[in-house]
PDB file of C-alpha atoms in Angstrom:
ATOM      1  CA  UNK A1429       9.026   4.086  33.235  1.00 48.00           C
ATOM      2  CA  UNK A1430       7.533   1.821  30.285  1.00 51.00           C
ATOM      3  CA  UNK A1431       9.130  -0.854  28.730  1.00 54.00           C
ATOM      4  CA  UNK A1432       8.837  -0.086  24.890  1.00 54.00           C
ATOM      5  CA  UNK A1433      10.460  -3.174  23.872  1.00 53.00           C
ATOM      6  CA  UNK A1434       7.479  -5.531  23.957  1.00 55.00           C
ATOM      7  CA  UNK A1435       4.991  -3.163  22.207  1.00 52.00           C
ATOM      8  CA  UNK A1436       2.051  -5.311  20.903  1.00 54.00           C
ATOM      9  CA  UNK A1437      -0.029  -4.766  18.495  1.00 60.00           C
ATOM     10  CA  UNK A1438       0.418  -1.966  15.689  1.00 60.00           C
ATOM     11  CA  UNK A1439      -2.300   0.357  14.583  1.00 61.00           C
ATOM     12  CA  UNK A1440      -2.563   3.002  11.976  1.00 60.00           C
ATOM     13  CA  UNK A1441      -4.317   5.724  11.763  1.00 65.00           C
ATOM     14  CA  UNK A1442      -7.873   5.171  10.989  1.00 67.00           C
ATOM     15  CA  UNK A1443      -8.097   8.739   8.350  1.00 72.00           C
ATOM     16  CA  UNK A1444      -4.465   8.688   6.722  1.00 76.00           C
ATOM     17  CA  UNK A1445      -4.401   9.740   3.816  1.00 81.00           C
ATOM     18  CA  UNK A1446      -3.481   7.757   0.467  1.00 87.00           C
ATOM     19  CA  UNK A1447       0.492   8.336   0.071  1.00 90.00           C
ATOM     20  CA  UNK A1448       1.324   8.269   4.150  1.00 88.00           C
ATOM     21  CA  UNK A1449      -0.405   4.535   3.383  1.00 88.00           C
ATOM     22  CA  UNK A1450       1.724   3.737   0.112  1.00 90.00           C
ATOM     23  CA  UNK A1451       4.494   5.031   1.549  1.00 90.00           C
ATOM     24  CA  UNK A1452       4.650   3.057   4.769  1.00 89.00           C
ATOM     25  CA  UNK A1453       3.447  -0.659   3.083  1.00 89.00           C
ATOM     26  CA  UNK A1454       5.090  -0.151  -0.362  1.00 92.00           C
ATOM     27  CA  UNK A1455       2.391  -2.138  -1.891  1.00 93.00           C
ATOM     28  CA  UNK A1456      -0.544  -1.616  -4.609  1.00 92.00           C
ATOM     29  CA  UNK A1457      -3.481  -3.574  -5.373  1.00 91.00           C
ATOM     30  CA  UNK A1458      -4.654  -3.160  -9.434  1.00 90.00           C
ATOM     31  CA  UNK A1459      -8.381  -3.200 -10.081  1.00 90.00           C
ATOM     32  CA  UNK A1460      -7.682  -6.560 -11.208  1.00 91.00           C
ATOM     33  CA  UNK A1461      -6.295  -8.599  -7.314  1.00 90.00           C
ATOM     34  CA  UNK A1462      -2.923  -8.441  -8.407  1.00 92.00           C
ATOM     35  CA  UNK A1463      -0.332  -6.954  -5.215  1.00 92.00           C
ATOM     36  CA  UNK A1464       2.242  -4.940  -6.987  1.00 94.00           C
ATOM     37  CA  UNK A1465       5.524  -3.674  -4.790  1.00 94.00           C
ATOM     38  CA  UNK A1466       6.246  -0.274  -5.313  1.00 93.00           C
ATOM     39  CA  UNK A1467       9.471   1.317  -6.514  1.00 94.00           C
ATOM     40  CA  UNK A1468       8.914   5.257  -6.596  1.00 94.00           C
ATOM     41  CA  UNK A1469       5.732   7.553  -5.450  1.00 94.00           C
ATOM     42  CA  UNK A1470       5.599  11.129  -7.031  1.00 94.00           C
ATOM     43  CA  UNK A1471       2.942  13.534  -5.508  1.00 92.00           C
ATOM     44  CA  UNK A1472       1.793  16.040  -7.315  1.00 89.00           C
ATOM     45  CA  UNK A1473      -1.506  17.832  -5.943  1.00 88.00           C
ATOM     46  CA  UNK A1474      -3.991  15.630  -5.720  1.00 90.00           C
ATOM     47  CA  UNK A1475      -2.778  12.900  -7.864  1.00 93.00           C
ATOM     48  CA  UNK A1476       0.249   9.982  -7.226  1.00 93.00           C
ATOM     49  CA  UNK A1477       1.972   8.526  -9.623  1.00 95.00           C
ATOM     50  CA  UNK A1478       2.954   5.124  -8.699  1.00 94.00           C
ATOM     51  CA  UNK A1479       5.868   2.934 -10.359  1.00 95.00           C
ATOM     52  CA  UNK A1480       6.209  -0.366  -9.490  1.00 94.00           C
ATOM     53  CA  UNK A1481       8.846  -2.959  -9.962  1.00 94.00           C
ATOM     54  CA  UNK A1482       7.734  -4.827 -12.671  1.00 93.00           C
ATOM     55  CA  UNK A1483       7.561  -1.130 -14.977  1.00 92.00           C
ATOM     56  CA  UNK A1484       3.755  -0.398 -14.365  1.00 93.00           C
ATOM     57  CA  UNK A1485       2.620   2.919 -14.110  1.00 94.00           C
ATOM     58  CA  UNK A1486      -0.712   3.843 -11.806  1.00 91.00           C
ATOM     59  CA  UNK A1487      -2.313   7.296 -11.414  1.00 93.00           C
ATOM     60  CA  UNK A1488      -3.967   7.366  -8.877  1.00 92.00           C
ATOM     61  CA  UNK A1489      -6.241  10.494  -6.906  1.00 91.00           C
ATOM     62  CA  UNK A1490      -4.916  11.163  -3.485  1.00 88.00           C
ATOM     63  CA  UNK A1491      -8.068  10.412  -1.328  1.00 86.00           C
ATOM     64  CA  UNK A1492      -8.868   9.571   2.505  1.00 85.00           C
ATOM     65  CA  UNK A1493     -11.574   7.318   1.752  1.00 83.00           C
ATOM     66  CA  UNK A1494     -11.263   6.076  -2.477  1.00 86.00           C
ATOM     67  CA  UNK A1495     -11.394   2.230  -3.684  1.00 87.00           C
ATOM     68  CA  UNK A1496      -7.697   1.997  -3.475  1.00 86.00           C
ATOM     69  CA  UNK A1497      -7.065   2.696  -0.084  1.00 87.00           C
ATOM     70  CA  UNK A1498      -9.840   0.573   1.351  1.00 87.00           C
ATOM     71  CA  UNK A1499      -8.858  -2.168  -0.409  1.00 87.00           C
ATOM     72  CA  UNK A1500      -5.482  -1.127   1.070  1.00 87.00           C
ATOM     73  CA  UNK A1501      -6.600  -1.110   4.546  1.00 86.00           C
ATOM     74  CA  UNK A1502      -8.743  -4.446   4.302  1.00 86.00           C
ATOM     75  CA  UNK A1503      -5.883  -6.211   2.966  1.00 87.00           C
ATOM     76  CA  UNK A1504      -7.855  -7.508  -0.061  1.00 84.00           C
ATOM     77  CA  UNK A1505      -6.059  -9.012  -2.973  1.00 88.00           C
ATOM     78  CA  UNK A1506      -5.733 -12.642  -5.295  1.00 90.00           C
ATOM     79  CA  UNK A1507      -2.667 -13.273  -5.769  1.00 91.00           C
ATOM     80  CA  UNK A1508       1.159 -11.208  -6.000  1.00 92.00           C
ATOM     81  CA  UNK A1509       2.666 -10.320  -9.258  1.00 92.00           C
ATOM     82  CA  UNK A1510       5.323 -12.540 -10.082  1.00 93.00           C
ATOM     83  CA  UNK A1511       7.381  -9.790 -12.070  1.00 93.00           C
ATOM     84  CA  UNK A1512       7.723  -7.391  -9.538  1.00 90.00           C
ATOM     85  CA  UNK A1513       8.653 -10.340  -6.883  1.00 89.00           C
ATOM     86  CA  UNK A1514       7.113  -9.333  -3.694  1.00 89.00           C
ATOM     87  CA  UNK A1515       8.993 -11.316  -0.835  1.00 90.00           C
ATOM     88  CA  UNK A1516       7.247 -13.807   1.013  1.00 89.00           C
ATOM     89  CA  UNK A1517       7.680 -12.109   4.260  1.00 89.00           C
ATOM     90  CA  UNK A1518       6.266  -8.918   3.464  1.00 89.00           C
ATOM     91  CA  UNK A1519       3.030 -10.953   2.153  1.00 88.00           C
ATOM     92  CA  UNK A1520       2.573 -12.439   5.526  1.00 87.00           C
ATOM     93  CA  UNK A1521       3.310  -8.714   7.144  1.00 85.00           C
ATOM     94  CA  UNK A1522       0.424  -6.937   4.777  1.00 83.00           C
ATOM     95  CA  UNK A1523      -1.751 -10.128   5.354  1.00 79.00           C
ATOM     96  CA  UNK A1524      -1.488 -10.043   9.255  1.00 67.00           C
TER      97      UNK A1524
END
């Protein structure tokens, strides 16, 4: 049998979509750098709407491969918002 315990790295899927992304991190990068946390995702067809924390509102097209989630998935961004307080320990998490 395996030992799961000590499992090493982890990976995610290299084609996920959009929300299966924004729901797993709970984060959102505006065009602008800023990391937002994320309080509520609504899907509706082809478009999320994202709320954050701090009251912001993003709509956003549900894609495999759009600005958003590659900026996502190369863990881009300038600095957190301050408003919607994202904890230090989930910085180091998306930033590992």
């Amino acid at each position: 049998m395996r030992n799961t315990s000590n499992i090493g790295a982890k990976y995610r899927e290299k084609n996920a979509g959009l929300l299966k992304t924004v729901l797993k991190i709970k984060l959102w990068r505006s065009r602008t750098g800023i990391l937002h946390g994320i309080k509520e995702v609504e899907s509706s067809g082809e478009w999320l709407l994202l709320s954050t924390h701090c009251g912001i509102n993003f709509k956003v097209r549900n894609s495999k491969n759009g600005r958003g989630l590659r900026q996502l998935k190369n863990k881009s961004f300038n600095k957190p918002c301050k408003k919607c307080a994202v904890p230090g320990w989930k910085l180091e998490k998306f930033g590992a």
